């Protein structure tokens, strides 16, 4: 009887432990996916910070970066200088600041900043 009792109590524990082990495996896979996303976000954040630093140095921009408006590029325009932002038709841009003349400072989806002529933008 002692052996049968030990066996009966041991068997359910074994089955429960195996089920828990399967659940742990599935949760480990989920965690791994989360970590992969975080790595790509970290790389993206680094790139955005680098672009922002370049923007602040080049444009001597000390103000806080706030999005004033959003605009869509009407046509594709290559950049002639590093301070000009290259555009592709239909691209969404964040307008950061208005300058003197017909240009505004914009940021594209990649995090690059530059001057864009108002003529090339369609405001909503």
mmCIF file of N, CA and C in Angstrom:
data_model
loop_
_atom_site.group_PDB
_atom_site.id
_atom_site.type_symbol
_atom_site.label_atom_id
_atom_site.label_comp_id
_atom_site.label_asym_id
_atom_site.label_seq_id
_atom_site.Cartn_x
_atom_site.Cartn_y
_atom_site.Cartn_z
ATOM 1 N N UNK A 1 0.811 -1.203 0.000
ATOM 2 C CA UNK A 1 0.000 0.000 0.000
ATOM 3 C C UNK A 1 0.854 1.268 0.000
ATOM 4 N N UNK A 2 1.935 1.280 0.712
ATOM 5 C CA UNK A 2 2.782 2.470 0.772
ATOM 6 C C UNK A 2 3.340 2.821 -0.611
ATOM 7 N N UNK A 3 3.753 1.827 -1.342
ATOM 8 C CA UNK A 3 4.278 2.077 -2.675
ATOM 9 C C UNK A 3 3.195 2.630 -3.600
ATOM 10 N N UNK A 4 1.986 2.079 -3.538
ATOM 11 C CA UNK A 4 0.885 2.554 -4.378
ATOM 12 C C UNK A 4 0.536 4.003 -4.046
ATOM 13 N N UNK A 5 0.513 4.350 -2.742
ATOM 14 C CA UNK A 5 0.197 5.722 -2.341
ATOM 15 C C UNK A 5 1.270 6.700 -2.844
ATOM 16 N N UNK A 6 2.506 6.308 -2.713
ATOM 17 C CA UNK A 6 3.592 7.171 -3.187
ATOM 18 C C UNK A 6 3.509 7.366 -4.700
ATOM 19 N N UNK A 7 3.208 6.277 -5.374
ATOM 20 C CA UNK A 7 3.132 6.364 -6.823
ATOM 21 C C UNK A 7 1.984 7.257 -7.272
ATOM 22 N N UNK A 8 0.839 7.132 -6.621
ATOM 23 C CA UNK A 8 -0.326 7.930 -6.992
ATOM 24 C C UNK A 8 -0.084 9.416 -6.725
ATOM 25 N N UNK A 9 0.559 9.728 -5.638
ATOM 26 C CA UNK A 9 0.805 11.137 -5.344
ATOM 27 C C UNK A 9 1.907 11.688 -6.234
ATOM 28 N N UNK A 10 2.826 10.834 -6.606
ATOM 29 C CA UNK A 10 3.929 11.287 -7.436
ATOM 30 C C UNK A 10 3.490 11.532 -8.875
ATOM 31 N N UNK A 11 2.625 10.701 -9.399
ATOM 32 C CA UNK A 11 2.222 10.787 -10.804
ATOM 33 C C UNK A 11 1.517 12.108 -11.142
ATOM 34 N N UNK A 12 0.542 12.562 -10.391
ATOM 35 C CA UNK A 12 -0.074 13.844 -10.730
ATOM 36 C C UNK A 12 0.919 15.008 -10.681
ATOM 37 N N UNK A 13 1.842 14.962 -9.730
ATOM 38 C CA UNK A 13 2.846 16.019 -9.658
ATOM 39 C C UNK A 13 3.686 16.027 -10.930
ATOM 40 N N UNK A 14 4.021 14.861 -11.398
ATOM 41 C CA UNK A 14 4.827 14.765 -12.608
ATOM 42 C C UNK A 14 4.071 15.358 -13.796
ATOM 43 N N UNK A 15 2.791 15.018 -13.921
ATOM 44 C CA UNK A 15 2.002 15.542 -15.032
ATOM 45 C C UNK A 15 1.840 17.058 -14.930
ATOM 46 N N UNK A 16 1.619 17.558 -13.764
ATOM 47 C CA UNK A 16 1.469 18.991 -13.575
ATOM 48 C C UNK A 16 2.779 19.689 -13.910
ATOM 49 N N UNK A 17 3.871 19.128 -13.471
ATOM 50 C CA UNK A 17 5.174 19.726 -13.754
ATOM 51 C C UNK A 17 5.424 19.770 -15.260
ATOM 52 N N UNK A 18 5.017 18.726 -15.971
ATOM 53 C CA UNK A 18 5.218 18.708 -17.407
ATOM 54 C C UNK A 18 4.375 19.787 -18.084
ATOM 55 N N UNK A 19 3.129 19.947 -17.652
ATOM 56 C CA UNK A 19 2.274 20.994 -18.216
ATOM 57 C C UNK A 19 2.869 22.373 -17.955
ATOM 58 N N UNK A 20 3.354 22.568 -16.720
ATOM 59 C CA UNK A 20 3.985 23.848 -16.387
ATOM 60 C C UNK A 20 5.196 24.092 -17.273
ATOM 61 N N UNK A 21 5.933 23.015 -17.538
ATOM 62 C CA UNK A 21 7.119 23.144 -18.382
ATOM 63 C C UNK A 21 6.725 23.589 -19.786
ATOM 64 N N UNK A 22 5.637 23.029 -20.335
ATOM 65 C CA UNK A 22 5.159 23.432 -21.654
ATOM 66 C C UNK A 22 4.743 24.902 -21.650
ATOM 67 N N UNK A 23 4.083 25.335 -20.586
ATOM 68 C CA UNK A 23 3.666 26.730 -20.491
ATOM 69 C C UNK A 23 4.874 27.644 -20.406
ATOM 70 N N UNK A 24 5.894 27.210 -19.676
ATOM 71 C CA UNK A 24 7.103 28.026 -19.568
ATOM 72 C C UNK A 24 7.772 28.179 -20.922
ATOM 73 N N UNK A 25 7.784 27.109 -21.707
ATOM 74 C CA UNK A 25 8.387 27.195 -23.040
ATOM 75 C C UNK A 25 7.660 28.220 -23.893
ATOM 76 N N UNK A 26 6.337 28.196 -23.867
ATOM 77 C CA UNK A 26 5.589 29.150 -24.687
ATOM 78 C C UNK A 26 5.804 30.575 -24.193
ATOM 79 N N UNK A 27 5.919 30.765 -22.884
ATOM 80 C CA UNK A 27 6.155 32.114 -22.367
ATOM 81 C C UNK A 27 7.580 32.573 -22.694
ATOM 82 N N UNK A 28 8.534 31.652 -22.729
ATOM 83 C CA UNK A 28 9.904 32.014 -23.110
ATOM 84 C C UNK A 28 9.943 32.511 -24.554
ATOM 85 N N UNK A 29 9.183 31.866 -25.430
ATOM 86 C CA UNK A 29 9.135 32.297 -26.828
ATOM 87 C C UNK A 29 8.559 33.704 -26.925
ATOM 88 N N UNK A 30 7.532 33.962 -26.151
ATOM 89 C CA UNK A 30 6.919 35.292 -26.168
ATOM 90 C C UNK A 30 7.906 36.340 -25.670
ATOM 91 N N UNK A 31 8.643 36.016 -24.619
ATOM 92 C CA UNK A 31 9.626 36.956 -24.092
ATOM 93 C C UNK A 31 10.723 37.226 -25.116
ATOM 94 N N UNK A 32 11.143 36.199 -25.807
ATOM 95 C CA UNK A 32 12.197 36.379 -26.802
ATOM 96 C C UNK A 32 11.748 37.333 -27.906
ATOM 97 N N UNK A 33 10.499 37.219 -28.324
ATOM 98 C CA UNK A 33 9.989 38.116 -29.359
ATOM 99 C C UNK A 33 9.986 39.555 -28.868
ATOM 100 N N UNK A 34 9.628 39.746 -27.623
ATOM 101 C CA UNK A 34 9.599 41.094 -27.050
ATOM 102 C C UNK A 34 11.005 41.675 -27.045
ATOM 103 N N UNK A 35 11.977 40.878 -26.652
ATOM 104 C CA UNK A 35 13.343 41.373 -26.600
ATOM 105 C C UNK A 35 13.858 41.741 -27.985
ATOM 106 N N UNK A 36 13.484 40.992 -29.009
ATOM 107 C CA UNK A 36 13.900 41.315 -30.367
ATOM 108 C C UNK A 36 13.349 42.668 -30.786
ATOM 109 N N UNK A 37 12.107 42.937 -30.447
ATOM 110 C CA UNK A 37 11.495 44.222 -30.780
ATOM 111 C C UNK A 37 12.218 45.340 -30.065
ATOM 112 N N UNK A 38 12.572 45.122 -28.817
ATOM 113 C CA UNK A 38 13.261 46.151 -28.052
ATOM 114 C C UNK A 38 14.622 46.465 -28.655
ATOM 115 N N UNK A 39 15.312 45.450 -29.184
ATOM 116 C CA UNK A 39 16.614 45.704 -29.798
ATOM 117 C C UNK A 39 16.466 46.599 -31.018
ATOM 118 N N UNK A 40 15.487 46.326 -31.849
ATOM 119 C CA UNK A 40 15.316 47.155 -33.042
ATOM 120 C C UNK A 40 14.873 48.564 -32.651
ATOM 121 N N UNK A 41 14.059 48.664 -31.595
ATOM 122 C CA UNK A 41 13.656 49.980 -31.117
ATOM 123 C C UNK A 41 14.854 50.744 -30.581
ATOM 124 N N UNK A 42 15.768 50.052 -29.915
ATOM 125 C CA UNK A 42 16.962 50.706 -29.385
ATOM 126 C C UNK A 42 17.821 51.248 -30.519
ATOM 127 N N UNK A 43 17.971 50.461 -31.582
ATOM 128 C CA UNK A 43 18.744 50.923 -32.738
ATOM 129 C C UNK A 43 18.061 52.118 -33.400
ATOM 130 N N UNK A 44 16.746 52.058 -33.501
ATOM 131 C CA UNK A 44 15.989 53.150 -34.106
ATOM 132 C C UNK A 44 16.112 54.408 -33.249
ATOM 133 N N UNK A 45 16.033 54.252 -31.950
ATOM 134 C CA UNK A 45 16.150 55.386 -31.037
ATOM 135 C C UNK A 45 17.522 56.028 -31.146
ATOM 136 N N UNK A 46 18.563 55.206 -31.244
ATOM 137 C CA UNK A 46 19.919 55.728 -31.419
ATOM 138 C C UNK A 46 20.028 56.565 -32.688
ATOM 139 N N UNK A 47 19.460 56.057 -33.764
ATOM 140 C CA UNK A 47 19.521 56.758 -35.047
ATOM 141 C C UNK A 47 18.771 58.087 -34.954
ATOM 142 N N UNK A 48 17.604 58.077 -34.315
ATOM 143 C CA UNK A 48 16.810 59.301 -34.172
ATOM 144 C C UNK A 48 17.552 60.319 -33.324
ATOM 145 N N UNK A 49 18.183 59.865 -32.240
ATOM 146 C CA UNK A 49 18.967 60.775 -31.391
ATOM 147 C C UNK A 49 20.132 61.381 -32.170
ATOM 148 N N UNK A 50 20.777 60.567 -33.005
ATOM 149 C CA UNK A 50 21.888 61.061 -33.813
ATOM 150 C C UNK A 50 21.407 62.131 -34.789
ATOM 151 N N UNK A 51 20.268 61.872 -35.444
ATOM 152 C CA UNK A 51 19.704 62.850 -36.381
ATOM 153 C C UNK A 51 19.318 64.135 -35.663
ATOM 154 N N UNK A 52 18.744 64.008 -34.457
ATOM 155 C CA UNK A 52 18.354 65.196 -33.698
ATOM 156 C C UNK A 52 19.580 66.011 -33.302
ATOM 157 N N UNK A 53 20.647 65.339 -32.897
ATOM 158 C CA UNK A 53 21.890 66.040 -32.519
ATOM 159 C C UNK A 53 22.457 66.776 -33.732
ATOM 160 N N UNK A 54 22.477 66.113 -34.883
ATOM 161 C CA UNK A 54 22.960 66.743 -36.108
ATOM 162 C C UNK A 54 22.096 67.956 -36.449
ATOM 163 N N UNK A 55 20.793 67.810 -36.322
ATOM 164 C CA UNK A 55 19.862 68.904 -36.603
ATOM 165 C C UNK A 55 20.139 70.096 -35.692
ATOM 166 N N UNK A 56 20.284 69.842 -34.402
ATOM 167 C CA UNK A 56 20.520 70.934 -33.447
ATOM 168 C C UNK A 56 21.853 71.636 -33.727
ATOM 169 N N UNK A 57 22.875 70.873 -34.077
ATOM 170 C CA UNK A 57 24.183 71.465 -34.386
ATOM 171 C C UNK A 57 24.142 72.266 -35.687
ATOM 172 N N UNK A 58 23.566 71.692 -36.722
ATOM 173 C CA UNK A 58 23.553 72.327 -38.036
ATOM 174 C C UNK A 58 22.662 73.567 -38.068
ATOM 175 N N UNK A 59 21.474 73.436 -37.518
ATOM 176 C CA UNK A 59 20.505 74.528 -37.580
ATOM 177 C C UNK A 59 20.615 75.494 -36.396
ATOM 178 N N UNK A 60 21.517 75.179 -35.441
ATOM 179 C CA UNK A 60 21.657 75.973 -34.215
ATOM 180 C C UNK A 60 20.282 76.162 -33.556
ATOM 181 N N UNK A 61 19.590 75.045 -33.376
ATOM 182 C CA UNK A 61 18.216 75.041 -32.876
ATOM 183 C C UNK A 61 18.230 74.713 -31.389
ATOM 184 N N UNK A 62 17.879 75.695 -30.548
ATOM 185 C CA UNK A 62 17.910 75.506 -29.097
ATOM 186 C C UNK A 62 16.535 75.255 -28.502
ATOM 187 N N UNK A 63 15.487 75.541 -29.248
ATOM 188 C CA UNK A 63 14.127 75.398 -28.733
ATOM 189 C C UNK A 63 13.746 73.922 -28.593
ATOM 190 N N UNK A 64 12.650 73.702 -27.863
ATOM 191 C CA UNK A 64 12.116 72.355 -27.753
ATOM 192 C C UNK A 64 11.490 71.964 -29.086
ATOM 193 N N UNK A 65 11.706 70.720 -29.493
ATOM 194 C CA UNK A 65 11.163 70.256 -30.772
ATOM 195 C C UNK A 65 9.709 69.858 -30.560
ATOM 196 N N UNK A 66 8.809 70.668 -31.132
ATOM 197 C CA UNK A 66 7.370 70.403 -31.052
ATOM 198 C C UNK A 66 6.806 70.339 -32.459
ATOM 199 N N UNK A 67 5.883 69.434 -32.661
ATOM 200 C CA UNK A 67 5.236 69.307 -33.961
ATOM 201 C C UNK A 67 4.107 70.324 -34.026
ATOM 202 N N UNK A 68 4.234 71.274 -34.939
ATOM 203 C CA UNK A 68 3.221 72.311 -35.115
ATOM 204 C C UNK A 68 2.059 71.782 -35.943
ATOM 205 N N UNK A 69 2.392 71.063 -37.008
ATOM 206 C CA UNK A 69 1.388 70.598 -37.954
ATOM 207 C C UNK A 69 1.940 69.388 -38.688
ATOM 208 N N UNK A 70 1.078 68.671 -39.374
ATOM 209 C CA UNK A 70 1.530 67.592 -40.251
ATOM 210 C C UNK A 70 1.163 67.955 -41.679
ATOM 211 N N UNK A 71 1.982 67.522 -42.599
ATOM 212 C CA UNK A 71 1.759 67.837 -44.011
ATOM 213 C C UNK A 71 2.131 66.622 -44.861
ATOM 214 N N UNK A 72 1.633 66.622 -46.069
ATOM 215 C CA UNK A 72 1.944 65.569 -47.030
ATOM 216 C C UNK A 72 2.701 66.186 -48.197
ATOM 217 N N UNK A 73 3.741 65.506 -48.633
ATOM 218 C CA UNK A 73 4.520 65.994 -49.774
ATOM 219 C C UNK A 73 3.720 65.770 -51.057
ATOM 220 N N UNK A 74 3.591 66.827 -51.850
ATOM 221 C CA UNK A 74 2.835 66.729 -53.095
ATOM 222 C C UNK A 74 3.638 66.079 -54.219
ATOM 223 N N UNK A 75 4.951 66.301 -54.221
ATOM 224 C CA UNK A 75 5.787 65.761 -55.287
ATOM 225 C C UNK A 75 7.134 65.333 -54.726
ATOM 226 N N UNK A 76 7.864 64.566 -55.513
ATOM 227 C CA UNK A 76 9.200 64.126 -55.109
ATOM 228 C C UNK A 76 10.223 65.198 -55.452
ATOM 229 N N UNK A 77 11.063 65.530 -54.459
ATOM 230 C CA UNK A 77 12.079 66.558 -54.658
ATOM 231 C C UNK A 77 13.392 66.052 -54.049
ATOM 232 N N UNK A 78 14.453 65.945 -54.854
ATOM 233 C CA UNK A 78 15.747 65.551 -54.285
ATOM 234 C C UNK A 78 16.357 66.734 -53.530
ATOM 235 N N UNK A 79 17.213 66.432 -52.577
ATOM 236 C CA UNK A 79 17.843 67.522 -51.823
ATOM 237 C C UNK A 79 19.138 67.936 -52.507
ATOM 238 N N UNK A 80 19.350 69.241 -52.586
ATOM 239 C CA UNK A 80 20.570 69.759 -53.196
ATOM 240 C C UNK A 80 21.650 69.973 -52.141
ATOM 241 N N UNK A 81 21.224 70.284 -50.922
ATOM 242 C CA UNK A 81 22.162 70.489 -49.813
ATOM 243 C C UNK A 81 21.791 69.541 -48.677
ATOM 244 N N UNK A 82 22.694 69.386 -47.730
ATOM 245 C CA UNK A 82 22.427 68.501 -46.585
ATOM 246 C C UNK A 82 21.308 69.055 -45.705
ATOM 247 N N UNK A 83 21.136 70.348 -45.674
ATOM 248 C CA UNK A 83 20.102 70.948 -44.833
ATOM 249 C C UNK A 83 18.713 70.848 -45.452
ATOM 250 N N UNK A 84 18.632 70.522 -46.741
ATOM 251 C CA UNK A 84 17.342 70.320 -47.386
ATOM 252 C C UNK A 84 16.898 68.877 -47.183
ATOM 253 N N UNK A 85 15.610 68.713 -46.959
ATOM 254 C CA UNK A 85 15.061 67.374 -46.737
ATOM 255 C C UNK A 85 14.560 66.801 -48.061
ATOM 256 N N UNK A 86 15.071 65.628 -48.491
ATOM 257 C CA UNK A 86 14.563 65.031 -49.728
ATOM 258 C C UNK A 86 13.136 64.522 -49.510
ATOM 259 N N UNK A 87 12.296 64.715 -50.517
ATOM 260 C CA UNK A 87 10.885 64.336 -50.404
ATOM 261 C C UNK A 87 10.522 63.269 -51.410
ATOM 262 N N UNK A 88 9.566 62.432 -51.031
ATOM 263 C CA UNK A 88 8.932 61.518 -51.979
ATOM 264 C C UNK A 88 7.439 61.831 -51.952
ATOM 265 N N UNK A 89 6.794 61.722 -53.074
ATOM 266 C CA UNK A 89 5.382 62.082 -53.182
ATOM 267 C C UNK A 89 4.541 61.248 -52.219
ATOM 268 N N UNK A 90 3.675 61.918 -51.470
ATOM 269 C CA UNK A 90 2.785 61.240 -50.533
ATOM 270 C C UNK A 90 3.379 60.996 -49.160
ATOM 271 N N UNK A 91 4.603 61.413 -48.942
ATOM 272 C CA UNK A 91 5.283 61.196 -47.660
ATOM 273 C C UNK A 91 4.693 62.107 -46.575
ATOM 274 N N UNK A 92 4.519 61.559 -45.378
ATOM 275 C CA UNK A 92 4.008 62.327 -44.247
ATOM 276 C C UNK A 92 5.165 63.034 -43.554
ATOM 277 N N UNK A 93 5.005 64.327 -43.295
ATOM 278 C CA UNK A 93 6.046 65.112 -42.635
ATOM 279 C C UNK A 93 5.471 65.836 -41.429
ATOM 280 N N UNK A 94 6.283 65.974 -40.380
ATOM 281 C CA UNK A 94 5.929 66.768 -39.213
ATOM 282 C C UNK A 94 6.569 68.135 -39.367
ATOM 283 N N UNK A 95 5.780 69.187 -39.314
ATOM 284 C CA UNK A 95 6.310 70.543 -39.404
ATOM 285 C C UNK A 95 6.756 70.939 -38.004
ATOM 286 N N UNK A 96 8.041 71.276 -37.867
ATOM 287 C CA UNK A 96 8.630 71.594 -36.568
ATOM 288 C C UNK A 96 8.654 73.098 -36.333
ATOM 289 N N UNK A 97 9.065 73.849 -37.332
ATOM 290 C CA UNK A 97 9.214 75.291 -37.136
ATOM 291 C C UNK A 97 9.030 76.012 -38.471
ATOM 292 N N UNK A 98 8.572 77.258 -38.391
ATOM 293 C CA UNK A 98 8.403 78.102 -39.564
ATOM 294 C C UNK A 98 9.581 79.064 -39.612
ATOM 295 N N UNK A 99 10.171 79.225 -40.777
ATOM 296 C CA UNK A 99 11.309 80.131 -40.931
ATOM 297 C C UNK A 99 10.891 81.337 -41.755
ATOM 298 N N UNK A 100 11.789 82.268 -41.858
ATOM 299 C CA UNK A 100 11.525 83.422 -42.725
ATOM 300 C C UNK A 100 11.585 82.958 -44.174
ATOM 301 N N UNK A 101 10.724 83.481 -44.982
ATOM 302 C CA UNK A 101 10.698 83.073 -46.382
ATOM 303 C C UNK A 101 9.661 81.989 -46.597
ATOM 304 N N UNK A 102 9.876 81.193 -47.632
ATOM 305 C CA UNK A 102 8.882 80.186 -48.003
ATOM 306 C C UNK A 102 9.275 78.776 -47.583
ATOM 307 N N UNK A 103 10.166 78.638 -46.629
ATOM 308 C CA UNK A 103 10.606 77.309 -46.190
ATOM 309 C C UNK A 103 10.162 77.044 -44.748
ATOM 310 N N UNK A 104 9.957 75.775 -44.443
ATOM 311 C CA UNK A 104 9.656 75.346 -43.079
ATOM 312 C C UNK A 104 10.613 74.211 -42.726
ATOM 313 N N UNK A 105 10.833 74.017 -41.435
ATOM 314 C CA UNK A 105 11.672 72.907 -40.988
ATOM 315 C C UNK A 105 10.747 71.727 -40.713
ATOM 316 N N UNK A 106 11.055 70.604 -41.345
ATOM 317 C CA UNK A 106 10.220 69.413 -41.225
ATOM 318 C C UNK A 106 11.043 68.207 -40.786
ATOM 319 N N UNK A 107 10.314 67.186 -40.303
ATOM 320 C CA UNK A 107 10.927 65.906 -39.932
ATOM 321 C C UNK A 107 10.157 64.809 -40.657
ATOM 322 N N UNK A 108 10.894 63.885 -41.270
ATOM 323 C CA UNK A 108 10.219 62.783 -41.971
ATOM 324 C C UNK A 108 10.086 61.568 -41.053
ATOM 325 N N UNK A 109 9.542 60.489 -41.559
ATOM 326 C CA UNK A 109 9.299 59.289 -40.754
ATOM 327 C C UNK A 109 10.584 58.613 -40.295
ATOM 328 N N UNK A 110 11.687 58.836 -40.994
ATOM 329 C CA UNK A 110 12.978 58.260 -40.608
ATOM 330 C C UNK A 110 13.668 59.056 -39.516
ATOM 331 N N UNK A 111 13.133 60.234 -39.198
ATOM 332 C CA UNK A 111 13.720 61.067 -38.152
ATOM 333 C C UNK A 111 14.675 62.126 -38.677
ATOM 334 N N UNK A 112 14.793 62.263 -40.012
ATOM 335 C CA UNK A 112 15.661 63.288 -40.591
ATOM 336 C C UNK A 112 14.956 64.628 -40.602
ATOM 337 N N UNK A 113 15.733 65.676 -40.381
ATOM 338 C CA UNK A 113 15.214 67.041 -40.366
ATOM 339 C C UNK A 113 15.770 67.806 -41.554
ATOM 340 N N UNK A 114 15.039 68.834 -41.984
ATOM 341 C CA UNK A 114 15.550 69.678 -43.048
ATOM 342 C C UNK A 114 14.532 70.697 -43.494
ATOM 343 N N UNK A 115 15.014 71.599 -44.338
ATOM 344 C CA UNK A 115 14.149 72.626 -44.909
ATOM 345 C C UNK A 115 13.320 72.036 -46.042
ATOM 346 N N UNK A 116 12.051 72.449 -46.099
ATOM 347 C CA UNK A 116 11.167 72.065 -47.194
ATOM 348 C C UNK A 116 10.404 73.308 -47.611
ATOM 349 N N UNK A 117 10.297 73.536 -48.909
ATOM 350 C CA UNK A 117 9.520 74.679 -49.401
ATOM 351 C C UNK A 117 8.033 74.406 -49.205
ATOM 352 N N UNK A 118 7.314 75.440 -48.804
ATOM 353 C CA UNK A 118 5.879 75.319 -48.551
ATOM 354 C C UNK A 118 5.135 74.913 -49.817
ATOM 355 N N UNK A 119 5.657 75.299 -50.972
ATOM 356 C CA UNK A 119 5.030 74.980 -52.251
ATOM 357 C C UNK A 119 4.908 73.469 -52.478
ATOM 358 N N UNK A 120 5.825 72.698 -51.879
ATOM 359 C CA UNK A 120 5.845 71.241 -52.082
ATOM 360 C C UNK A 120 4.969 70.497 -51.068
ATOM 361 N N UNK A 121 4.338 71.217 -50.140
ATOM 362 C CA UNK A 121 3.576 70.566 -49.079
ATOM 363 C C UNK A 121 2.088 70.806 -49.229
ATOM 364 N N UNK A 122 1.326 69.831 -48.794
ATOM 365 C CA UNK A 122 -0.125 69.924 -48.764
ATOM 366 C C UNK A 122 -0.554 69.794 -47.294
ATOM 367 N N UNK A 123 -1.049 70.873 -46.708
ATOM 368 C CA UNK A 123 -1.473 70.868 -45.325
ATOM 369 C C UNK A 123 -2.932 70.418 -45.249
ATOM 370 N N UNK A 124 -3.250 69.682 -44.218
ATOM 371 C CA UNK A 124 -4.616 69.170 -44.066
ATOM 372 C C UNK A 124 -5.483 70.175 -43.371
#
